[in-house]
PDB file of C-alpha atoms in Angstrom:
ATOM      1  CA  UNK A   1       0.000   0.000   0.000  1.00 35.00           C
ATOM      2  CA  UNK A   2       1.324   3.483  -1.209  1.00 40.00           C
ATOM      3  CA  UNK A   3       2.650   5.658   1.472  1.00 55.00           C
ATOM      4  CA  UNK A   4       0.602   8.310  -0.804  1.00 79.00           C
ATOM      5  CA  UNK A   5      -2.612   7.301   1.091  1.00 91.00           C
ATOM      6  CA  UNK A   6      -2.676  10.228   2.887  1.00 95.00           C
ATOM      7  CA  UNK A   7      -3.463  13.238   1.090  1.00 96.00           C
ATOM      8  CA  UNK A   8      -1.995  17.316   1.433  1.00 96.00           C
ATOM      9  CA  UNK A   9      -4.778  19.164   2.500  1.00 97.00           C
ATOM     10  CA  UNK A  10      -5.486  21.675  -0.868  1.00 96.00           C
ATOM     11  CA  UNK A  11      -8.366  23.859   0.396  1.00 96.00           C
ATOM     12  CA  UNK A  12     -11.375  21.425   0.308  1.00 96.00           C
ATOM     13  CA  UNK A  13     -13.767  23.448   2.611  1.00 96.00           C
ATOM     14  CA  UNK A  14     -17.409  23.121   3.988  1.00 97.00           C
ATOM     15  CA  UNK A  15     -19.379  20.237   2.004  1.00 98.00           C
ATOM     16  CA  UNK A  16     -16.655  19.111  -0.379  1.00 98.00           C
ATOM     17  CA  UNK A  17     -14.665  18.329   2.718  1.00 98.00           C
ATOM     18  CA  UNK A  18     -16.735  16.221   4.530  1.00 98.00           C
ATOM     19  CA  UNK A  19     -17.942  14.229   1.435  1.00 98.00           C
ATOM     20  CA  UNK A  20     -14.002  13.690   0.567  1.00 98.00           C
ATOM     21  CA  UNK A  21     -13.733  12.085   4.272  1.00 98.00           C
ATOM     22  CA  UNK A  22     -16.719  10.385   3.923  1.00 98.00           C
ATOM     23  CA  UNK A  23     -15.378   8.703   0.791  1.00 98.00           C
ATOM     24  CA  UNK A  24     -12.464   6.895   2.350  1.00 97.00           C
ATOM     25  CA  UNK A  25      -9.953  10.430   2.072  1.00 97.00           C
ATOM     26  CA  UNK A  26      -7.472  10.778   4.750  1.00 98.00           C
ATOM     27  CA  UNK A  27      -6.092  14.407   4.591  1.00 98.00           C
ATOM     28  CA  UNK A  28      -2.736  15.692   6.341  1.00 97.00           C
ATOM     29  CA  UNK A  29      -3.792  19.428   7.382  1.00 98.00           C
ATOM     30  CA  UNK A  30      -0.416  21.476   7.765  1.00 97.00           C
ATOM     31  CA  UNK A  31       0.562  23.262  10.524  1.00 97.00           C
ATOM     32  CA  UNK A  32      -1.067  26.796  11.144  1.00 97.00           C
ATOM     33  CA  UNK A  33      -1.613  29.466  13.751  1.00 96.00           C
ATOM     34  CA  UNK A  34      -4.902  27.696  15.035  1.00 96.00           C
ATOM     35  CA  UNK A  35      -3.120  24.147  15.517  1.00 97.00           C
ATOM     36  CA  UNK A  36       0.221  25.986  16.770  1.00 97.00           C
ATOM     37  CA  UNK A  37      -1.904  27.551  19.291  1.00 97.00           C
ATOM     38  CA  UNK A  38      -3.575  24.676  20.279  1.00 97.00           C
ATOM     39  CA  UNK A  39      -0.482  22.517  20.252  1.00 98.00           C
ATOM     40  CA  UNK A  40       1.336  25.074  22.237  1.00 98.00           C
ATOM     41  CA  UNK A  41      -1.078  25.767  25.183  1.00 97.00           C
ATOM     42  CA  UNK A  42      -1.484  21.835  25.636  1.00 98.00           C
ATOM     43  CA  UNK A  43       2.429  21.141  25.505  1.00 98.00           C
ATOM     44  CA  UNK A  44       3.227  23.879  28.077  1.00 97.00           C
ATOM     45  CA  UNK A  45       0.744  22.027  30.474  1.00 97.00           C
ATOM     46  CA  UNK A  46       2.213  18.347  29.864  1.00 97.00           C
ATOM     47  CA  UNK A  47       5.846  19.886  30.285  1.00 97.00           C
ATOM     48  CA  UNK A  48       4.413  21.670  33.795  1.00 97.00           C
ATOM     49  CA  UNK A  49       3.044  18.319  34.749  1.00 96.00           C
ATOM     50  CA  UNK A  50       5.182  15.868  33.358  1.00 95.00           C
ATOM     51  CA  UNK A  51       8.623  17.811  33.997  1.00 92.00           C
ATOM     52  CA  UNK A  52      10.800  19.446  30.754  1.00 89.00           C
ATOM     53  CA  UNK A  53      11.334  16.103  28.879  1.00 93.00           C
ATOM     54  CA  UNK A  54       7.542  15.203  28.997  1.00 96.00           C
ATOM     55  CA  UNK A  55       8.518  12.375  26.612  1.00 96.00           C
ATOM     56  CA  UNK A  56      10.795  10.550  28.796  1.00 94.00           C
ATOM     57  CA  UNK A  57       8.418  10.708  31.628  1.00 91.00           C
ATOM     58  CA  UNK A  58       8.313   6.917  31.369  1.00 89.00           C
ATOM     59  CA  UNK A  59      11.760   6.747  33.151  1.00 89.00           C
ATOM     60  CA  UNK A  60      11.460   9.124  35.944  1.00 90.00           C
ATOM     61  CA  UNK A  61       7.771   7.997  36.569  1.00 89.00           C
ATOM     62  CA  UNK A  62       6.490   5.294  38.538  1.00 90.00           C
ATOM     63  CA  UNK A  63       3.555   3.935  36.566  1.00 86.00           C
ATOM     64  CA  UNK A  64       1.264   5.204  38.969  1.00 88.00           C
ATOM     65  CA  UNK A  65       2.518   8.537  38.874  1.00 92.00           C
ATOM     66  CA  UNK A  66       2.447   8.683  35.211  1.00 90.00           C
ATOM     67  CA  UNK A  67      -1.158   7.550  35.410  1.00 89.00           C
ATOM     68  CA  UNK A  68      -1.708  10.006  37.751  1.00 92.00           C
ATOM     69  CA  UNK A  69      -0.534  13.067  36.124  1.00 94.00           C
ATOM     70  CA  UNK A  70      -1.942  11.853  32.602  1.00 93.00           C
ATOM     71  CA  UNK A  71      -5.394  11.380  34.209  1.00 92.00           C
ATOM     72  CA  UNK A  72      -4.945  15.218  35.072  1.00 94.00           C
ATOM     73  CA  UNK A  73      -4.622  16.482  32.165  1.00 96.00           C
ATOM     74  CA  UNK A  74      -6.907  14.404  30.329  1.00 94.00           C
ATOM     75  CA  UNK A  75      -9.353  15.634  32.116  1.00 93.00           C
ATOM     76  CA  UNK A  76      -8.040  19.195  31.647  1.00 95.00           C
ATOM     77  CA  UNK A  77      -7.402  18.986  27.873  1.00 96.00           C
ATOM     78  CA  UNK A  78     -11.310  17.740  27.641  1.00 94.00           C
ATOM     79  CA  UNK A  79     -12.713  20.391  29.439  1.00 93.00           C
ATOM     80  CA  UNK A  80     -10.656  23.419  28.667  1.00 94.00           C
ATOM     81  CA  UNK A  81     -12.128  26.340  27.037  1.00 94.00           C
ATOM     82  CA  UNK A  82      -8.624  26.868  25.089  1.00 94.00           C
ATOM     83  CA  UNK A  83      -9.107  23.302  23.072  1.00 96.00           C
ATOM     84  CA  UNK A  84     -12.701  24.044  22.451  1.00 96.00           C
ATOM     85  CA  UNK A  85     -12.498  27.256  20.581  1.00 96.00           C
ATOM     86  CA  UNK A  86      -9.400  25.404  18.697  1.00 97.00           C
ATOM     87  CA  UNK A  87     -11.879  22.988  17.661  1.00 98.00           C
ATOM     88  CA  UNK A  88     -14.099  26.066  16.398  1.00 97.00           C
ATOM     89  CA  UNK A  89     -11.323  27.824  14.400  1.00 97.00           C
ATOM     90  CA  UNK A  90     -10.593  24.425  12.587  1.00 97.00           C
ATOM     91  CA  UNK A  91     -13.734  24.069  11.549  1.00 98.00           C
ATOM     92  CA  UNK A  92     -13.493  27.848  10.294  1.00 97.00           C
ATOM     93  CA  UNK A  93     -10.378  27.210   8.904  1.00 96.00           C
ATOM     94  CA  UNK A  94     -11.895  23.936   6.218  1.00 97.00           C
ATOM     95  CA  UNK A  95     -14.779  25.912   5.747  1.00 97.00           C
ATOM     96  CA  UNK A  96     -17.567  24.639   7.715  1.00 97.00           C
ATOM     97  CA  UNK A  97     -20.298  26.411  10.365  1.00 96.00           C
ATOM     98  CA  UNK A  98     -19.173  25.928  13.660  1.00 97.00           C
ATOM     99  CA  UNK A  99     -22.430  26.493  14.507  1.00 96.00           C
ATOM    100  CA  UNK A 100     -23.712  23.175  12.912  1.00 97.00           C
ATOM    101  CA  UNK A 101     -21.256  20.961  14.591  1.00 97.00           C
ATOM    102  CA  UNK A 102     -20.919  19.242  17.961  1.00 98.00           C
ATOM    103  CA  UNK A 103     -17.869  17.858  19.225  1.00 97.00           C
ATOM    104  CA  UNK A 104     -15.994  15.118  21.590  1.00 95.00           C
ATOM    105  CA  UNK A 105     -14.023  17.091  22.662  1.00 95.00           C
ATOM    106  CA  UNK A 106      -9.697  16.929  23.050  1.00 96.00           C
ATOM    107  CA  UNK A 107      -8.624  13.672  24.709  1.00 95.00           C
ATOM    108  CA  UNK A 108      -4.843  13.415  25.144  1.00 96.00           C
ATOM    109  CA  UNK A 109      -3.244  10.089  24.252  1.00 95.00           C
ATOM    110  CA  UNK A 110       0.269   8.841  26.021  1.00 95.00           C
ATOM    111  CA  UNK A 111       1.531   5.440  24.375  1.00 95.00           C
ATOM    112  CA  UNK A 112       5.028   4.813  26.306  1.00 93.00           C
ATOM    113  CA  UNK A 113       7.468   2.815  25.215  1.00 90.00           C
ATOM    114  CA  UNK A 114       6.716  -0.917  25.812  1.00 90.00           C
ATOM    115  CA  UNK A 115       3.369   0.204  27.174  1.00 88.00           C
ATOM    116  CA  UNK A 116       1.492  -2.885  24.859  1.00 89.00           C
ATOM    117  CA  UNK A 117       3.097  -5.678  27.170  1.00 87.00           C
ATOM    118  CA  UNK A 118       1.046  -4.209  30.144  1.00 88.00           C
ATOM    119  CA  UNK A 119      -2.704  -6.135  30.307  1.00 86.00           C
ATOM    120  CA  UNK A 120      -4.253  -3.408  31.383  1.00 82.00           C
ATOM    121  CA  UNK A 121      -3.218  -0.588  28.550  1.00 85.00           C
ATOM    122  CA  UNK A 122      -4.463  -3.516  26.144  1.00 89.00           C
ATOM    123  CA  UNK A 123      -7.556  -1.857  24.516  1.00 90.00           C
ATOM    124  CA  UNK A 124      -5.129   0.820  23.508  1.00 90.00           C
ATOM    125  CA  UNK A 125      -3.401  -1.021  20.822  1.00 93.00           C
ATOM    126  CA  UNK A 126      -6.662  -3.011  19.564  1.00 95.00           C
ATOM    127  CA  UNK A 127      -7.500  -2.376  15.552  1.00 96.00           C
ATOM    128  CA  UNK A 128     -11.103  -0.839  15.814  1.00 97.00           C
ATOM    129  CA  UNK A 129     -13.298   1.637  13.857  1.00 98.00           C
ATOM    130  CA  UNK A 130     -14.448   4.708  16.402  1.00 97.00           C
ATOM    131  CA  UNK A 131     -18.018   3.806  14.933  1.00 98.00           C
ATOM    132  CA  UNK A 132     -18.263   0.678  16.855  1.00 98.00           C
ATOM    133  CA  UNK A 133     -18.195   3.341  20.042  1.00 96.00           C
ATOM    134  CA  UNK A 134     -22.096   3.845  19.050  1.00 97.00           C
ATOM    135  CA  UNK A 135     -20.419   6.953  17.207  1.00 97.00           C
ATOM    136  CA  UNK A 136     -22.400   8.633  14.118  1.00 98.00           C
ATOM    137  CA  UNK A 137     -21.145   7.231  10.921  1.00 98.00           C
ATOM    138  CA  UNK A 138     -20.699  10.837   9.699  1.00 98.00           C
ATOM    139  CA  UNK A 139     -18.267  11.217  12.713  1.00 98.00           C
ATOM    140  CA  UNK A 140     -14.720  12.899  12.037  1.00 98.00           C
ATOM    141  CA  UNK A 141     -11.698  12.411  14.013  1.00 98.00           C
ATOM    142  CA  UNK A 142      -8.849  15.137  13.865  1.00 98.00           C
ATOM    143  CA  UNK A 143      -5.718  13.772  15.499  1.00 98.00           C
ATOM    144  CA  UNK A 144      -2.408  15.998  16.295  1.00 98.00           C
ATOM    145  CA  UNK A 145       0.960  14.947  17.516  1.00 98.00           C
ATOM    146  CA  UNK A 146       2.083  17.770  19.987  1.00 98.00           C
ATOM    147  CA  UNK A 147       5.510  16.841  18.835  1.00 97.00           C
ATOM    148  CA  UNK A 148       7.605  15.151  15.591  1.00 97.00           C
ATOM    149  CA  UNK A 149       6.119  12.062  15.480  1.00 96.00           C
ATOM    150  CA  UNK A 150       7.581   8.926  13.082  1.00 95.00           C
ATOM    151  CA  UNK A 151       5.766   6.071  11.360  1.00 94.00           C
ATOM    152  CA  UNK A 152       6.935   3.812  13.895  1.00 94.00           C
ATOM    153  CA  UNK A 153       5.173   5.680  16.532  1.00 93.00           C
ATOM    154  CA  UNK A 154       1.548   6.996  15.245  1.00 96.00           C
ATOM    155  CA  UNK A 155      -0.418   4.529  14.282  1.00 96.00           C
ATOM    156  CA  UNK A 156      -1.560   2.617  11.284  1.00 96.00           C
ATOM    157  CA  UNK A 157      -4.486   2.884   9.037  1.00 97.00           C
ATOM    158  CA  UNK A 158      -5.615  -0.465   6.976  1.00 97.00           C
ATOM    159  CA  UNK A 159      -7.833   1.636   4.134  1.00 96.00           C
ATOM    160  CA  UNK A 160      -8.627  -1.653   2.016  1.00 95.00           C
ATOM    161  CA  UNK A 161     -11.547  -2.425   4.925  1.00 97.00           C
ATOM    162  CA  UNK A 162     -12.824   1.144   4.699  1.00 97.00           C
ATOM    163  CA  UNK A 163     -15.816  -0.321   2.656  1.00 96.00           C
ATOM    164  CA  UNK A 164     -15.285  -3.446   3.752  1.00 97.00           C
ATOM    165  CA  UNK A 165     -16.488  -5.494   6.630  1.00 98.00           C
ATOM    166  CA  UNK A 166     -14.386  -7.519   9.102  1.00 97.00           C
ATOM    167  CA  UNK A 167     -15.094  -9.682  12.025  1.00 98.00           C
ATOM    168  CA  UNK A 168     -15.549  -7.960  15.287  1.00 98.00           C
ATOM    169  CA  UNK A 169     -17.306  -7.468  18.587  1.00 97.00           C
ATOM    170  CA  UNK A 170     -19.137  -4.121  18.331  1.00 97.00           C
ATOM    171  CA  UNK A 171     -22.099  -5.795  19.057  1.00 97.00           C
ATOM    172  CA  UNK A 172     -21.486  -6.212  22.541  1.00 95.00           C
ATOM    173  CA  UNK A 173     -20.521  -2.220  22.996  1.00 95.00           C
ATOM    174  CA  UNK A 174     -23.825  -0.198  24.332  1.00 94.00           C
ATOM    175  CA  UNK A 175     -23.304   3.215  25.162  1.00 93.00           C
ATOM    176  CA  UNK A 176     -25.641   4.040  28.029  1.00 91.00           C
ATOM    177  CA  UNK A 177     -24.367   1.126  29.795  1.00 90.00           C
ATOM    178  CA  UNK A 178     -21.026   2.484  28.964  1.00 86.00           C
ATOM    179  CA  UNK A 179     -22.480   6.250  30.353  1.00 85.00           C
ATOM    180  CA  UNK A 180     -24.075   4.947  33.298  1.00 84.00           C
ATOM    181  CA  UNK A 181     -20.841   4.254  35.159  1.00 71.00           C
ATOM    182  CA  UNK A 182     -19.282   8.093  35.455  1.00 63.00           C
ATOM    183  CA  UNK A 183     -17.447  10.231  33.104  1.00 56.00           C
ATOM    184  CA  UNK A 184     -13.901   7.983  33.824  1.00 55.00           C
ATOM    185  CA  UNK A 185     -14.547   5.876  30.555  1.00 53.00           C
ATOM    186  CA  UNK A 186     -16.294   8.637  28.877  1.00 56.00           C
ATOM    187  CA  UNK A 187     -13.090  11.145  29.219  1.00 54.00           C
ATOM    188  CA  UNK A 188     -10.691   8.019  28.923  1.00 53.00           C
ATOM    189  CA  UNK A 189      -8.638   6.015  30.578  1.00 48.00           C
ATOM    190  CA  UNK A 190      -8.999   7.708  33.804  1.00 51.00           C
ATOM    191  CA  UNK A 191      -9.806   4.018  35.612  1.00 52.00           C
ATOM    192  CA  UNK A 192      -6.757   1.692  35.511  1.00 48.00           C
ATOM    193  CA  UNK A 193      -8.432  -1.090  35.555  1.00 50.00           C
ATOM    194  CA  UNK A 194     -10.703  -0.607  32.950  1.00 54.00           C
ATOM    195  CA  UNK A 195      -8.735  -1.941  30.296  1.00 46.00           C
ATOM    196  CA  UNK A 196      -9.010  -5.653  31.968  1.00 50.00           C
ATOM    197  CA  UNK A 197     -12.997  -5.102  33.065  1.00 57.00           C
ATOM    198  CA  UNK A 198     -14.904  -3.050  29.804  1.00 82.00           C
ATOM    199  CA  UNK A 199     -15.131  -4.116  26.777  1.00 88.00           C
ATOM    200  CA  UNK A 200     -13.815  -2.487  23.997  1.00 92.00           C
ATOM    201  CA  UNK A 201     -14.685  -2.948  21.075  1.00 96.00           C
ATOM    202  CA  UNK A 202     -11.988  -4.694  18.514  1.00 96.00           C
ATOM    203  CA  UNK A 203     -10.913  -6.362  15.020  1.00 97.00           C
ATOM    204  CA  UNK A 204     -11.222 -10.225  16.147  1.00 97.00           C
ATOM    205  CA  UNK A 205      -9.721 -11.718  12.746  1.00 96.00           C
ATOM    206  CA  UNK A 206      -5.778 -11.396  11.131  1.00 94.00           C
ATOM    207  CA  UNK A 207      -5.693  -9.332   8.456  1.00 93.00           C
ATOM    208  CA  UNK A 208      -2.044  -9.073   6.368  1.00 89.00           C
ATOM    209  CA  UNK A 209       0.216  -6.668   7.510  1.00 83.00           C
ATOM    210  CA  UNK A 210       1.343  -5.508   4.379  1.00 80.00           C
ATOM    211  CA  UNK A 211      -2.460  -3.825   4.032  1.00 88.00           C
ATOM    212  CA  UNK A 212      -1.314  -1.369   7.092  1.00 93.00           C
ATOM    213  CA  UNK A 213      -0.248   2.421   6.411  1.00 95.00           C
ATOM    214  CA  UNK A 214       1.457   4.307   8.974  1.00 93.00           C
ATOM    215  CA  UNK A 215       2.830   8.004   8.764  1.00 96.00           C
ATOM    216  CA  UNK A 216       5.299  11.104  10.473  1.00 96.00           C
ATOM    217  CA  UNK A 217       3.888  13.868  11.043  1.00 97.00           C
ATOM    218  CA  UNK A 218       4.732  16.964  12.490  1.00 97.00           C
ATOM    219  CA  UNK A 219       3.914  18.986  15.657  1.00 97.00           C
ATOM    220  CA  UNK A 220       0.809  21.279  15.086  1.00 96.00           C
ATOM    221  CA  UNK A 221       0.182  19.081  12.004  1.00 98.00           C
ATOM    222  CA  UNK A 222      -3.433  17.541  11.492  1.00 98.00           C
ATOM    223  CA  UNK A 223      -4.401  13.814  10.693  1.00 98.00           C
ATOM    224  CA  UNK A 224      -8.230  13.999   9.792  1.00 98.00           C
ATOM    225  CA  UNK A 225     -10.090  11.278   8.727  1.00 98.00           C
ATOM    226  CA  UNK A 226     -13.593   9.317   8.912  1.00 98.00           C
ATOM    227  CA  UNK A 227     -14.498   7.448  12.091  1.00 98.00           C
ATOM    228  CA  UNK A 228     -15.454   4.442   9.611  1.00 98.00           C
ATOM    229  CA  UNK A 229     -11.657   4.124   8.873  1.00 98.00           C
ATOM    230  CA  UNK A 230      -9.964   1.151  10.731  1.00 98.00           C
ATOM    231  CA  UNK A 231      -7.269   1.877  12.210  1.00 97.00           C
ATOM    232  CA  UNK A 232      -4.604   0.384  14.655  1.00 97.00           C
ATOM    233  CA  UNK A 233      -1.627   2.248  17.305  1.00 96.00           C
ATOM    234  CA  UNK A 234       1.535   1.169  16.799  1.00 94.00           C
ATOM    235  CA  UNK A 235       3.809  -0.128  19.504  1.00 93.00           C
ATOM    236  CA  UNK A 236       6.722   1.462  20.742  1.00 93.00           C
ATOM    237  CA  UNK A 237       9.381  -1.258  20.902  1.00 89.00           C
ATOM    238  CA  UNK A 238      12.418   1.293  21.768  1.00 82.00           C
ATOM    239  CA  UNK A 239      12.057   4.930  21.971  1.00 84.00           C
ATOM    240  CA  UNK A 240      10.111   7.703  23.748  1.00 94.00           C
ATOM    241  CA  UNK A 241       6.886   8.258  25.085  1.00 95.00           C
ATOM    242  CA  UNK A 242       4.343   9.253  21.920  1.00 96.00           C
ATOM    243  CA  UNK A 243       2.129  12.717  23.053  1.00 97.00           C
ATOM    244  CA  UNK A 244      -0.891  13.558  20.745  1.00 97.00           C
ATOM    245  CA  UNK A 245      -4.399  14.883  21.743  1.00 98.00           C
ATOM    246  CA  UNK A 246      -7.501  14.236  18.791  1.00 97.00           C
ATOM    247  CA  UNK A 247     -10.817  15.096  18.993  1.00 97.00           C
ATOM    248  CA  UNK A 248     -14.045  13.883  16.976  1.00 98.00           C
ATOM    249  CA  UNK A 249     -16.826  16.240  15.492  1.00 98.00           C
ATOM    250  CA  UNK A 250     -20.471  16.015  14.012  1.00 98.00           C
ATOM    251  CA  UNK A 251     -22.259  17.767  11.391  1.00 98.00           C
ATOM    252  CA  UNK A 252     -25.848  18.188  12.276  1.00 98.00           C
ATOM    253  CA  UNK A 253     -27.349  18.655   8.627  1.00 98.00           C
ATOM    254  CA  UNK A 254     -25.259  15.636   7.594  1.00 98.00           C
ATOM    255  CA  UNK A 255     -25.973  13.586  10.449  1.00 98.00           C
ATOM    256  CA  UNK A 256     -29.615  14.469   9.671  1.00 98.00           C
ATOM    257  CA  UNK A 257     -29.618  13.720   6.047  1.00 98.00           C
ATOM    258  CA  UNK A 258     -28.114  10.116   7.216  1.00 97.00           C
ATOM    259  CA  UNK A 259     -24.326  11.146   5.265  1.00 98.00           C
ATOM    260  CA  UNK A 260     -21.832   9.294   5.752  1.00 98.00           C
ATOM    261  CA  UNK A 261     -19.951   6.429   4.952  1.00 98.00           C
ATOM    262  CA  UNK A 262     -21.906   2.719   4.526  1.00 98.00           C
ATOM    263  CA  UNK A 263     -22.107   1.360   8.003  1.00 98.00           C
ATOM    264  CA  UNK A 264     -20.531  -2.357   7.077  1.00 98.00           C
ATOM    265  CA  UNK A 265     -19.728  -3.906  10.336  1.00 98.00           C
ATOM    266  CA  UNK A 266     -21.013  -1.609  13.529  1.00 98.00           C
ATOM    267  CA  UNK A 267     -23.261  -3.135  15.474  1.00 98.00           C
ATOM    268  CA  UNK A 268     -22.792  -0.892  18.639  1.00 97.00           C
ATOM    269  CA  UNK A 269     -26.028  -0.043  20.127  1.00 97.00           C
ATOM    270  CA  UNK A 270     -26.886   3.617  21.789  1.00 95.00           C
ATOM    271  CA  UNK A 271     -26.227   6.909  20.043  1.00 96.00           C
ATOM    272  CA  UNK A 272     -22.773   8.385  21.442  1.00 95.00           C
ATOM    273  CA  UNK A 273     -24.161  12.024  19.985  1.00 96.00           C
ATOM    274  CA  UNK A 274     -25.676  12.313  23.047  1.00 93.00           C
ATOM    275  CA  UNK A 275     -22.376  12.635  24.574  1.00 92.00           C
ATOM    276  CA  UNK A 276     -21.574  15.510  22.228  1.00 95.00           C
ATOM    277  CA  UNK A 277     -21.629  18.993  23.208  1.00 95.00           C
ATOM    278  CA  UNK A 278     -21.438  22.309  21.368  1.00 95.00           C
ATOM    279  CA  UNK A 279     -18.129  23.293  19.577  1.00 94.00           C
ATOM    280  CA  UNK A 280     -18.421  26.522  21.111  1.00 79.00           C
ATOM    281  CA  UNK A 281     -17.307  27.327  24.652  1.00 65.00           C
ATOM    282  CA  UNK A 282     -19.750  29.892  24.637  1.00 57.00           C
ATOM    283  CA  UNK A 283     -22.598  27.557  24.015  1.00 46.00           C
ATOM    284  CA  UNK A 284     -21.736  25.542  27.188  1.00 45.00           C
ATOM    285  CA  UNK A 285     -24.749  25.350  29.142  1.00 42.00           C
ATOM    286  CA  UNK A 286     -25.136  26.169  32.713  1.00 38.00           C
TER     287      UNK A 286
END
């Protein structure tokens, strides 16, 4: 599979966008004031929390303590008023009505270096679509590395099952039973134990690894792409901790007009949307 995949953004906006991402497009959005600022205010806070070389934390950390302090700003990051009107501008910036959009909002992800041989990070590294979360199928993720990032430490997207099912346990995923225990699995990974008790959801067949496209990216740059896309993290056999945040928006009219890509293999029950709040910090209610 071509390393080409993933496409230079060229000024797609509004409709034209969406349908592009909808269709199986992956788009690389470059850096620019909006992700910069965004980027910025979340790496000062991990380098505050974490200590000045946030991404070998690993090795001055007791697991615990990197839990800890992770769990802090996760919570943070999906809260904060700053990420939220960086979500707005983005959606600005391509072109579409802020207005008309609601959002999950920033989640940061830490994947450490050997952090796949520990049971309970498991779920991390499982090959899943974000539909089979009870997600929209016109749902959009935007993910951004808060620093340089390699192929060998993103992950990987297999873009031959885009349109094609595979087998997989999304049936057994509902979302209000998800819900109903607290906003620790909604915001992520803020339970350790989680990833031994919940189930989430995951590819349950081999598929060749040859099919698998991973990327580098840049800080500040912008991986966006359909929540229908399967995709996979990579694990870090040797190296340092991996830092990125990624959030996952909604368009209302499309989600109403049933756009979207061809639901092939979800069957999640619940509607996630109903976790989705306004893009706009202003529009928080009281």
């Amino acid at each position: 599979m071509s390393n080409d995949f993933i496409q230079p953004y060229e000024g797609q906006t509004d409709e034209a966008f969406r349908a592009a991402l909808y269709a199986g497009t992956v788009f690389l959005l470059p850096s620019s004031e909006t992700t910069l600022r965004m980027r910025d205010h979340c790496w000062d806070r991990v380098c505050q929390v974490f200590g000045d070389d946030p991404r070998n934390a690993s090795k001055r950390l007791s697991g615990d303590q990197l839990f800890q302090k992770a769990g802090l700003l996760r919570r943070e990051f999906y809260e904060s008023d700053v990420c939220r009107q960086g979500i707005a501008d983005l959606l600005r910036q391509t072109g579409c009505d802020a207005n008309q959009h609601l959002c999950d909002p920033v989640r940061l992800r830490v994947i450490t270096e050997g952090g796949h041989h520990n049971p309970a990070a498991a779920p991390v590294y499982y090959a899943h679509r974000d539909t089979w979360y009870s997600n929209p199928q016109c749902q959009i993720t935007w993910w951004m590395p808060l620093h340089p990032v390699s192929k060998y430490e993103t992950f990987s997207f297999l873009p031959f099952y885009f349109d094609r099912a595979v087998d997989n346990d999304s049936g057994g995923f509902d979302y209000r039973q998800w819900t109903s225990k607290g906003t620790d699995l909604k915001i992520g990974w803020q339970d350790a134990e989680a990833g031994r008790r919940e189930l989430y959801p995951r590819l349950q067949e081999s598929l060749p690894q040859a099919q698998r496209v991973a990327f580098e990216a840049q800080a500040g740059e912008v991986i966006v792409f359909s929540g229908q896309h399967l995709h996979q993290t990579v694990p870090i056999e040797s190296g340092e901790t991996r830092l990125s945040i990624d959030f996952r928006t909604v368009c209302l009219p499309d989600h109403d007009k049933g756009l979207g890509p061809k639901n092939v293999d979800n069957r999640s029950t619940g509607d996630a949307l109903a976790g989705h709040i306004p893009v706009s910090p202003a529009d928080r209610g009281p």
